[in-house]
Structure formats: structure tokens, C-alpha cells
Coordinates of C-alpha atoms and ligand atoms in Angstrom, one line a residue:
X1 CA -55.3 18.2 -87.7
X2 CA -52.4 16.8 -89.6
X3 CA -49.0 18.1 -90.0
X4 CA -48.5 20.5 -92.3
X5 CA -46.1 20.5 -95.8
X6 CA -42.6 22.0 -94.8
X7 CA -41.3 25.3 -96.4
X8 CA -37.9 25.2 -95.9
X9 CA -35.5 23.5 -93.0
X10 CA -36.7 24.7 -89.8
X11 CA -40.0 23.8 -90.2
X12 CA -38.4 20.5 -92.2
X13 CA -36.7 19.8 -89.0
X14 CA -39.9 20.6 -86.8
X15 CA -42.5 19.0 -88.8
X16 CA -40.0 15.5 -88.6
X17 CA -38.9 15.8 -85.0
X18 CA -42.9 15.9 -84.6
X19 CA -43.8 12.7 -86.7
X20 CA -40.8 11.0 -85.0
X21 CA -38.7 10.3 -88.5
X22 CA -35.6 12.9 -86.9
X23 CA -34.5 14.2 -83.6
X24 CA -34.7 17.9 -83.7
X25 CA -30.9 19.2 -84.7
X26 CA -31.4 22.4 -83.0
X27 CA -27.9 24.1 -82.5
X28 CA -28.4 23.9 -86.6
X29 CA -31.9 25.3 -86.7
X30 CA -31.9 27.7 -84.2
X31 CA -28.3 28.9 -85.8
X32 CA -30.4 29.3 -89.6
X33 CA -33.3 31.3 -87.2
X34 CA -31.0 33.7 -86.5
X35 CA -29.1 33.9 -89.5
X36 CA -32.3 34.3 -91.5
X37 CA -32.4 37.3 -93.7
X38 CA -35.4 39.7 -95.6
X39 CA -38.8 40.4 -93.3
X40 CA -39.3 37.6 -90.9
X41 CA -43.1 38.1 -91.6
X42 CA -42.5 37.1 -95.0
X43 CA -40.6 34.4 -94.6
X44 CA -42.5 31.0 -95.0
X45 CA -40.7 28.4 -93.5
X46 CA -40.2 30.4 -90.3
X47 CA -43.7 31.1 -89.6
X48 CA -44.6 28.0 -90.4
X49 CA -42.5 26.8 -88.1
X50 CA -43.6 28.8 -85.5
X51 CA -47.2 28.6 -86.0
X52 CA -46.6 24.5 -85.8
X53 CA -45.0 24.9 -82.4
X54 CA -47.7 26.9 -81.4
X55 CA -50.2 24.8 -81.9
X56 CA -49.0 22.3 -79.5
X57 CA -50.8 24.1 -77.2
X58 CA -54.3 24.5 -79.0
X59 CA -55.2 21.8 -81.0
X60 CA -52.4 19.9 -81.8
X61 CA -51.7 17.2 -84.4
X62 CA -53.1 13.7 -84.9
X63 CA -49.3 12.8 -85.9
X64 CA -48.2 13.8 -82.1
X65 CA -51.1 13.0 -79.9
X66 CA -50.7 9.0 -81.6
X67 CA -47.0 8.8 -80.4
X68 CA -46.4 7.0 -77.0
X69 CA -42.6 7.3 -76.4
X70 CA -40.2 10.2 -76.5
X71 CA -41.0 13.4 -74.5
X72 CA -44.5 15.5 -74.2
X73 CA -43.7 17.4 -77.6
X74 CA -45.9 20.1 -76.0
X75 CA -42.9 20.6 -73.6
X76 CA -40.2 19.0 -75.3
X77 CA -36.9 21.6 -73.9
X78 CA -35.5 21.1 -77.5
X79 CA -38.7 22.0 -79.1
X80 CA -39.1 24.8 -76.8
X81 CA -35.8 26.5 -77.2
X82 CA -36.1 26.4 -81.1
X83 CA -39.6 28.1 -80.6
X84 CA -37.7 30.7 -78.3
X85 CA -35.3 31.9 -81.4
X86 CA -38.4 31.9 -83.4
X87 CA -40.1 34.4 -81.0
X88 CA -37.2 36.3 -80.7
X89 CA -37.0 37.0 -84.5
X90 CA -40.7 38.0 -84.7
X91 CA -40.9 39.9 -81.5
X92 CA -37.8 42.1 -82.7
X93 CA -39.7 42.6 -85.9
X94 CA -43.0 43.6 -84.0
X95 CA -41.5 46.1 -81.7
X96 CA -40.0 48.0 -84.9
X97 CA -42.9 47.7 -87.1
X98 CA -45.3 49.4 -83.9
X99 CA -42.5 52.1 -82.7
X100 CA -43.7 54.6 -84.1
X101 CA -47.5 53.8 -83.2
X102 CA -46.6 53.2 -79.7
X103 CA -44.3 56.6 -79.1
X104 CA -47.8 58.5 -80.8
X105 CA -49.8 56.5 -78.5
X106 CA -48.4 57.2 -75.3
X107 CA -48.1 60.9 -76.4
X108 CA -52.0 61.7 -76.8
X109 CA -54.3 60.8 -73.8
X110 CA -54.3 59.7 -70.6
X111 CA -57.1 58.2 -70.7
X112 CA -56.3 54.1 -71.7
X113 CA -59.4 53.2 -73.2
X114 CA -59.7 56.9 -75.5
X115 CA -55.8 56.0 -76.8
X116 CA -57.5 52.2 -78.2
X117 CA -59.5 54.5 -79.7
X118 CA -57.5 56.9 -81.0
X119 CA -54.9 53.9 -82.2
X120 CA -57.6 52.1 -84.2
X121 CA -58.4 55.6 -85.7
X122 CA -55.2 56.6 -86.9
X123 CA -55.1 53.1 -88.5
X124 CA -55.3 54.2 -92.2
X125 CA -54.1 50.7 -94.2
X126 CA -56.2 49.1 -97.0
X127 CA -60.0 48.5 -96.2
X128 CA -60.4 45.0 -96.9
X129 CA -64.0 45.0 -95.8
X130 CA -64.8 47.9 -97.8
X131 CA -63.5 45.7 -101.1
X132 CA -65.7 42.6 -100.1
X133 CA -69.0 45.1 -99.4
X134 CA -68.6 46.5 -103.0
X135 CA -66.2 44.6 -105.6
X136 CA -65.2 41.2 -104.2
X137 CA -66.2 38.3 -106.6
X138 CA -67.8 35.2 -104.6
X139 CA -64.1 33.3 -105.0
X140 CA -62.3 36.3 -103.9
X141 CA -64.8 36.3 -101.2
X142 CA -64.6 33.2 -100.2
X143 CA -60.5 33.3 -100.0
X144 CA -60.5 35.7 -97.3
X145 CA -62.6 33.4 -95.6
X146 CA -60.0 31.3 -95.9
X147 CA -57.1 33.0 -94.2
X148 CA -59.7 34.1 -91.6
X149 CA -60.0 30.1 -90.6
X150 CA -56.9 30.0 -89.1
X151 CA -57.9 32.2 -86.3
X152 CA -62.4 32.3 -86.7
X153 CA -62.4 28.7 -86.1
X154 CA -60.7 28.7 -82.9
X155 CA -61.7 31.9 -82.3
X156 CA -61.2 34.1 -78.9
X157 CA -58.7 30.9 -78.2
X158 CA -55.3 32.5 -77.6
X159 CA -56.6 35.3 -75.1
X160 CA -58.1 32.7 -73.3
X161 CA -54.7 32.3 -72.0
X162 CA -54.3 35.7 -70.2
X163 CA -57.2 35.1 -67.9
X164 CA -55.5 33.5 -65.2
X165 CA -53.0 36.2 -66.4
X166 CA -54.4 39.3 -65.3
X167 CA -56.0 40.4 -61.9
X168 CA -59.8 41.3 -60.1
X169 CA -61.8 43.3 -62.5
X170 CA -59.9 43.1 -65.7
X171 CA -60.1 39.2 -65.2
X172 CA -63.9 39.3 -64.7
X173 CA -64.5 41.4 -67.6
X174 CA -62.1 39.5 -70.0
X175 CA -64.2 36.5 -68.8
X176 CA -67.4 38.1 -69.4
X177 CA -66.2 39.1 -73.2
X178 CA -65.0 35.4 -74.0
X179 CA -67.8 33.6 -72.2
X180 CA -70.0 35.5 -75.0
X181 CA -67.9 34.4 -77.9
X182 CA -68.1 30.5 -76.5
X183 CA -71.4 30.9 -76.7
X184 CA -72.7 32.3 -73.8
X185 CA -74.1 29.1 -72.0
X186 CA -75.0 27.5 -75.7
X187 CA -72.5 25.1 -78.1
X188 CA -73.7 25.8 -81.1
X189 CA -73.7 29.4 -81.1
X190 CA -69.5 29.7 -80.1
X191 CA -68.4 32.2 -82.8
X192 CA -65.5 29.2 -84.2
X193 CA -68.7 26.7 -84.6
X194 CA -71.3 29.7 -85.9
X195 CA -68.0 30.6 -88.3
X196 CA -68.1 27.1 -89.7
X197 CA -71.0 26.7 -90.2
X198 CA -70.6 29.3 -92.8
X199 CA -67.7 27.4 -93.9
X200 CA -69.9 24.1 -94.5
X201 CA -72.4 26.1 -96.1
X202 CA -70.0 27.6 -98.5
X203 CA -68.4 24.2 -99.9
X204 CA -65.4 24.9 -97.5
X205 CA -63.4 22.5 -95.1
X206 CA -64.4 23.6 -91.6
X207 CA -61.9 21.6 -89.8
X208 CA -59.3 23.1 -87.9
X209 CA -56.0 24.0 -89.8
X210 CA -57.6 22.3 -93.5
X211 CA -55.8 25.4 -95.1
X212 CA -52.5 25.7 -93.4
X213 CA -50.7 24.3 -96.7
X214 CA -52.7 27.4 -98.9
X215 CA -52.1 30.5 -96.6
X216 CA -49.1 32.3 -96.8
X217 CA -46.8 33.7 -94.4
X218 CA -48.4 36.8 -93.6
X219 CA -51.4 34.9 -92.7
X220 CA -49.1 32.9 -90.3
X221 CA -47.5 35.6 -88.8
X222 CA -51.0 37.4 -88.0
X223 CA -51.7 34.2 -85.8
X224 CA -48.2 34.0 -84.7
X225 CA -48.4 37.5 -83.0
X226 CA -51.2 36.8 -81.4
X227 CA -49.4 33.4 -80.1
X228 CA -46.5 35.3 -79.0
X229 CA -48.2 37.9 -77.1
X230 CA -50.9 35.5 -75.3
X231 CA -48.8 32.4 -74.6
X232 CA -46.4 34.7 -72.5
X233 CA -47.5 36.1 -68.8
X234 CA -44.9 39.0 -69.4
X235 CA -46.2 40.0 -72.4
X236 CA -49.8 40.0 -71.2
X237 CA -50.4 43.8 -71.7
X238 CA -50.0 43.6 -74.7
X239 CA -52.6 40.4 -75.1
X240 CA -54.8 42.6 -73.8
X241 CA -54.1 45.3 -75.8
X242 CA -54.6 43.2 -78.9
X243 CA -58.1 41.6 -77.6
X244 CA -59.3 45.0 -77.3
X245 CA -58.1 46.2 -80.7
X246 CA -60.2 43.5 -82.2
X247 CA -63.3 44.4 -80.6
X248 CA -62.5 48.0 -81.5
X249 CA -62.3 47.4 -85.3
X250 CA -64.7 44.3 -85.4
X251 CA -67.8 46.0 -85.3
X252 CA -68.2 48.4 -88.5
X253 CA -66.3 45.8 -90.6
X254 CA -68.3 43.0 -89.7
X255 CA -71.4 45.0 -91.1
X256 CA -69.2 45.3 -94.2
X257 CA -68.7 41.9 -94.8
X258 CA -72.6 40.9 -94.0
X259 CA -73.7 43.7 -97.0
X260 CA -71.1 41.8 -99.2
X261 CA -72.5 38.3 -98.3
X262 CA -76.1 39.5 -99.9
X263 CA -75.0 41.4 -102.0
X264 CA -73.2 38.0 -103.7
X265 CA -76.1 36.4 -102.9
X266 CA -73.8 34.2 -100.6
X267 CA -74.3 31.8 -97.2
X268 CA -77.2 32.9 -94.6
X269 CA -75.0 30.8 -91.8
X270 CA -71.9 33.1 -92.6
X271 CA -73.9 36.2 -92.9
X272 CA -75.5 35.3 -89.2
X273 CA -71.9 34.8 -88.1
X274 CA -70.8 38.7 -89.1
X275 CA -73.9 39.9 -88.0
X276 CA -73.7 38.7 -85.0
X277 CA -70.5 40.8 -84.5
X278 CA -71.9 43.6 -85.3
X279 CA -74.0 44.4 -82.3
X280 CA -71.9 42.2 -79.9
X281 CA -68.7 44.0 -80.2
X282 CA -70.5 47.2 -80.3
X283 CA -70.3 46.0 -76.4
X284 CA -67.1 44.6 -76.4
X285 CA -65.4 46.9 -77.4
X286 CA -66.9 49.4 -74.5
X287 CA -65.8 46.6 -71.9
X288 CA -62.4 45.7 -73.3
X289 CA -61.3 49.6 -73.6
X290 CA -63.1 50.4 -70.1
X291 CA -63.0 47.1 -67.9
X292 CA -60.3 45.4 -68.8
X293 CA -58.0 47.9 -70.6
X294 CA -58.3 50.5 -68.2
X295 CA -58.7 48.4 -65.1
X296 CA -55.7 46.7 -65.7
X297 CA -53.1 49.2 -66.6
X298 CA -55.1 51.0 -63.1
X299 CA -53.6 48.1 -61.2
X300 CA -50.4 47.4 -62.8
X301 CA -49.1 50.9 -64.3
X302 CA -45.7 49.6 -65.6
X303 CA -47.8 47.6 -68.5
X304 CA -49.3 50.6 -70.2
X305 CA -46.7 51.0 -72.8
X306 CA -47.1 47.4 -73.6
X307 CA -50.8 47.8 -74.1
X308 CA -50.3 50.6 -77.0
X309 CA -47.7 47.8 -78.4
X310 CA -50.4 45.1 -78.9
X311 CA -52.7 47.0 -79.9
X312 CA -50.5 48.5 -82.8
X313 CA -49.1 45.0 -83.3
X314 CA -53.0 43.5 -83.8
X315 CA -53.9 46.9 -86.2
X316 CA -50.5 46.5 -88.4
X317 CA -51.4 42.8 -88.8
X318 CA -54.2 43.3 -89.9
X319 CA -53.2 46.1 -92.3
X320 CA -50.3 43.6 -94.1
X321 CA -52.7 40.5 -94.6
X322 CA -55.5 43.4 -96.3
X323 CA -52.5 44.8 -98.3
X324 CA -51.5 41.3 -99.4
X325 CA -54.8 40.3 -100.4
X326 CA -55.8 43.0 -101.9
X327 CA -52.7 43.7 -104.2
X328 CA -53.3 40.1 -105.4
X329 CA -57.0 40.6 -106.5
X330 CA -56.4 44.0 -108.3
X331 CA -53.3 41.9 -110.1
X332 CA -55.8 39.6 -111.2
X333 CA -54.3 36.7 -108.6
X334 CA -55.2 34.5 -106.1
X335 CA -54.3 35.3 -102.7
X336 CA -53.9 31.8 -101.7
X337 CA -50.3 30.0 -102.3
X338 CA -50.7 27.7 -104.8
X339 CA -50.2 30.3 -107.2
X340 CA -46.8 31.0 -106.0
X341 CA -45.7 27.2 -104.7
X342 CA -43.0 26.6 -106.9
X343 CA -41.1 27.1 -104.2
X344 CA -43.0 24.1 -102.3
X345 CA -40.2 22.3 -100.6
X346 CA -42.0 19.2 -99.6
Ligands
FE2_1 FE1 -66.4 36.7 -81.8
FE2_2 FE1 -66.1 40.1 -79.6

């Protein structure tokens, strides 16, 4: 993927430190991180930011992997230390916005795997699959699709990164649920390549990252999250945590989106994709809650609280982007940025 547009000066000073033009000032940027001021998972130029040092470790970008000198920017100290005040900004942020879920949490059960449940129940934010089952135009449906890309087509990616992370039966069931959603043994059914195929069938750019420059921050800071939490081994509760709250509210919602798909008359390759969530994560969502929820915080006790915490984190990011979306649709807007990028800095 290329480089992204810039949104403001830390992800100026990111995106040019990456294409070689500038050295990375970062006493300056790190300084405007913390100085930064409104909602931090609002604020497009830090999430982009963030979200570009991220993907150093997935992908990466055609502009880096071509340069021979200067350091690895994958582990360029600079680099890293900017990306440190970046987490430290969203993580602060994450902790507040999930107090309250966490404290309610860890005041019902005992029993790991019934409090997922019970989190993902008391969820009660905007239904965004209910909209695209009953109202959503095709365009409107198709946008969603759109913030989705950033995580569908690399899709089960990030927790990838807690395997080694997490020990004996937790680790063999995590593997179990990811092995399914690369394919289980066959390429062309991995849930990123079955997801764009959808995309190809609906007209859309299936490459990684073709979208960055349209989603807004919220969309960023939903992938950011989920960065934060699986790129760091102390934090790997709450990776866990946020795996199993997808399974636990992909199921019913995926069947949502498949009666939207026909009801729009839209792409039998996308539909296949939801559908084939629907009875998968039935099963997920038993093993992640059960054998690798349960089994873990079993083994390591002192992570339980953390667990509540991702899980809150993964059900109050998903609630923002819904609210986002759908407060643009019923104000007769697109979702996407280019009908607010006056602001476009680049
Ligand atoms: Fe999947
Ligand atoms: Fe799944």
C-alpha cells in the first residue's frame, strides 16, 4: 500500500520521515501528542498517525519497503517513541471510556466466559446491522463496507500476535479459532480474501488500505485499539478479551447484513462472506468465552480485569463508528470524509 495523505503535523512528520524527505523532529511531535486537545478518537491526524505506525508491522508501505539506507523503520527508536506518546493518549482515553463497563463487569459473575456474555448484552449503542437489514440504500451499504476494509481485509491479523502471547490451552484454542478464519487449510476461503472478493464484486478496491484517505478517525481509532492492545504482551488480556467480543457479537449481525445484501439485490460473494460468519462464530464464540477466555484468566488470575477492559474497549468501538455512521445517513450525508475534507492538509 502507499502512504497515506497527512492530516495535520504528526502524521505530516510521520508520513515524511517514512518517504525519506525529513528526519522525524520528535521532541516537537511527541510535545504536540501530548499537548493535543478535544477526544483523541476524534482527532484525525493522530490516528492517522498512529494507524501508519502500526502498519509497519502488517503490511507496510511500498514507499518504505523500496528504501535501502537509514534504519529498519519497522524499529526505527525515533519512530517508536513517537508511537509510544500516541498509545499513551489513546490508551488513557480507552481506560476512561470502558470504566464504568469494566467496574459492572467484574461486579456480576464469576464465571469469565458468562461476564463476555453479559458485557456484549448490556451493550445497548446504535444497531448498525439492524439499519443495513431494513433501510440502508445500496451506496450507504456499500460505505460501511468500506470502513469494514480496514480491518476484513486483513482480518483476524492483529490477534494473531497474542498467540505466542498466551499459554497451553488458551494458545491451542486461539489457534484453532484463527486457523478457521485463514481458511482452514484452503487460500481462497481466508475470511480477508472471501471479504474481497465481495469487494471486487461490488466495484470496490480490494487492496489493502485503498480507503485510508476516505475513513475518518473513528474508523482509525477502532483499528488503532485493536493495535494497541494486540501488539503489546502486557496488554494481552485484553487482546483476548477483544477477540472474544467479536466472536460474541459477530454472529446475529452477520445474519443481518446477509438479509440486507438480498434484500438490495446486492453481491452473492459478499453475502457468502457474512454468511459464512453466521454459523462459524456461533462456534467461536463458545471457544473464545470457554477455551481461551476462561482458560487463560484460570492460569494467569491477575489478567481478569484486563479481559473485561478489551472487551468493553472492542463493544464501545464498535458502538462510536455505528453512531457516526448512522447520524450521517439519517442527516442525509455520506459517512466517508470527503464530505468534510476541507480540512485536507495535504
Ligand atoms: Fe472471520
Ligand atoms: Fe470468527
Amino acid at each position: 500500500m502507499r502512504l497515506p495523505r497527512p492530516r495535520g503535523p504528526v502524521s505530516r512528520g510521520v508520513v515524511d520521515a517514512l518517504r525519506g524527505d525529513q528526519d522525524l523532529d520528535v521532541a516537537a511531535l511527541t510535545a504536540r501528542v501530548e499537548a493535543a486537545r478535544g477526544d483523541v478518537l476524534h482527532d484525525e491526524d493522530l490516528q492517522l498517525a498512529l494507524w501508519v505506525c502500526y502498519e509497519l508491522h502488517f503490511d507496510g508501505f511500498e514507499e518504505t519497503d523500496a528504501r535501502v539506507a537509514g534504519p529498519d523503520p519497522e524499529w526505527d527508536p525515533d519512530l517508536l517513541r513517537l508511537r509510544a506518546a500516541l498509545e499513551a493518549r489513546l490508551e488513557e482515553r480507552l481506560r476512561e471510556l470502558t470504566r464504568d463497563d469494566v467496574e459492572a463487569a467484574l461486579a456480576g459473575s464469576d464465571d469469565v466466559a458468562a461476564r463476555v456474555f453479559a458485557q456484549a448484552e448490556a451493550a445497548d449503542g446504535p444497531s448498525l446491522g439492524r439499519f443495513l437489514q431494513r433501510e440502508a440504500t445500496a451506496e450507504q451499504f456499500t460505505e460501511v463496507l468500506v470502513h469494514r476494509s480496514l480491518y476484513q481485509l486483513k482480518e483476524a491479523d492483529p490477534h494473531t500476535f497474542v498467540l505466542p502471547r498466551v499459554p497451553g490451552r488458551a494458545k491451542v484454542a486461539m489457534a484453532e479459532v484463527q486457523f478457521d478464519e485463514y481458511g482452514a487449510g484452503r487460500p481462497e476461503r481466508q475470511h480477508s480474501t472471501l471479504f474481497g472478493d465481495g469487494m471486487t464484486e461490488l466495484g470496490l478496491d480490494r487492496r489493502f488500505g485503498a480507503y485510508v484517505d476516505d475513513v475518518p478517525a473513528v474508523t482509525l481509532a477502532l483499528n488503532n485499539a485493536m493495535g494497541l492492545l494486540c501488539l503489546h504482551r502486557r496488554l494481552r488480556g485484553a487482546a483476548v478479551g477483544h477477540l472474544a467480543a467479536l466472536e460474541v457479537t459477530s454472529s446475529l449481525p452477520c445474519r443481518r447484513y446477509v438479509q440486507g445484501l438480498r434484500r438490495l439485490d446486492l453481491s452473492p460473494a459478499m453475502v457468502d462472506y457474512f454468511d459464512e460468519h453466521v454459523e462459524a462464530d456461533a462456534v467461536h464464540e463458545q471457544v473464545a468465552t470457554r477455551d481461551i477466555c476462561a482458560a487463560l484468566v484460570a492460569e494467569q488470575p491477575e489478567l481478569a480485569e484486563d479481559l473485561c477492559f478489551g472487551v468493553a474497549v472492542c463493544l464501545r468501538m464498535d458502538e462510536l463508528l455505528a453512531g457516526h455512521v448512522l447520524d450521517r445517513f439519517r442527516a442525509g450525508r455520506s459517512s466517508l470524509r470527503a464530505d468534510d475534507v476541507s480540512e485536507a492538509v495535504a
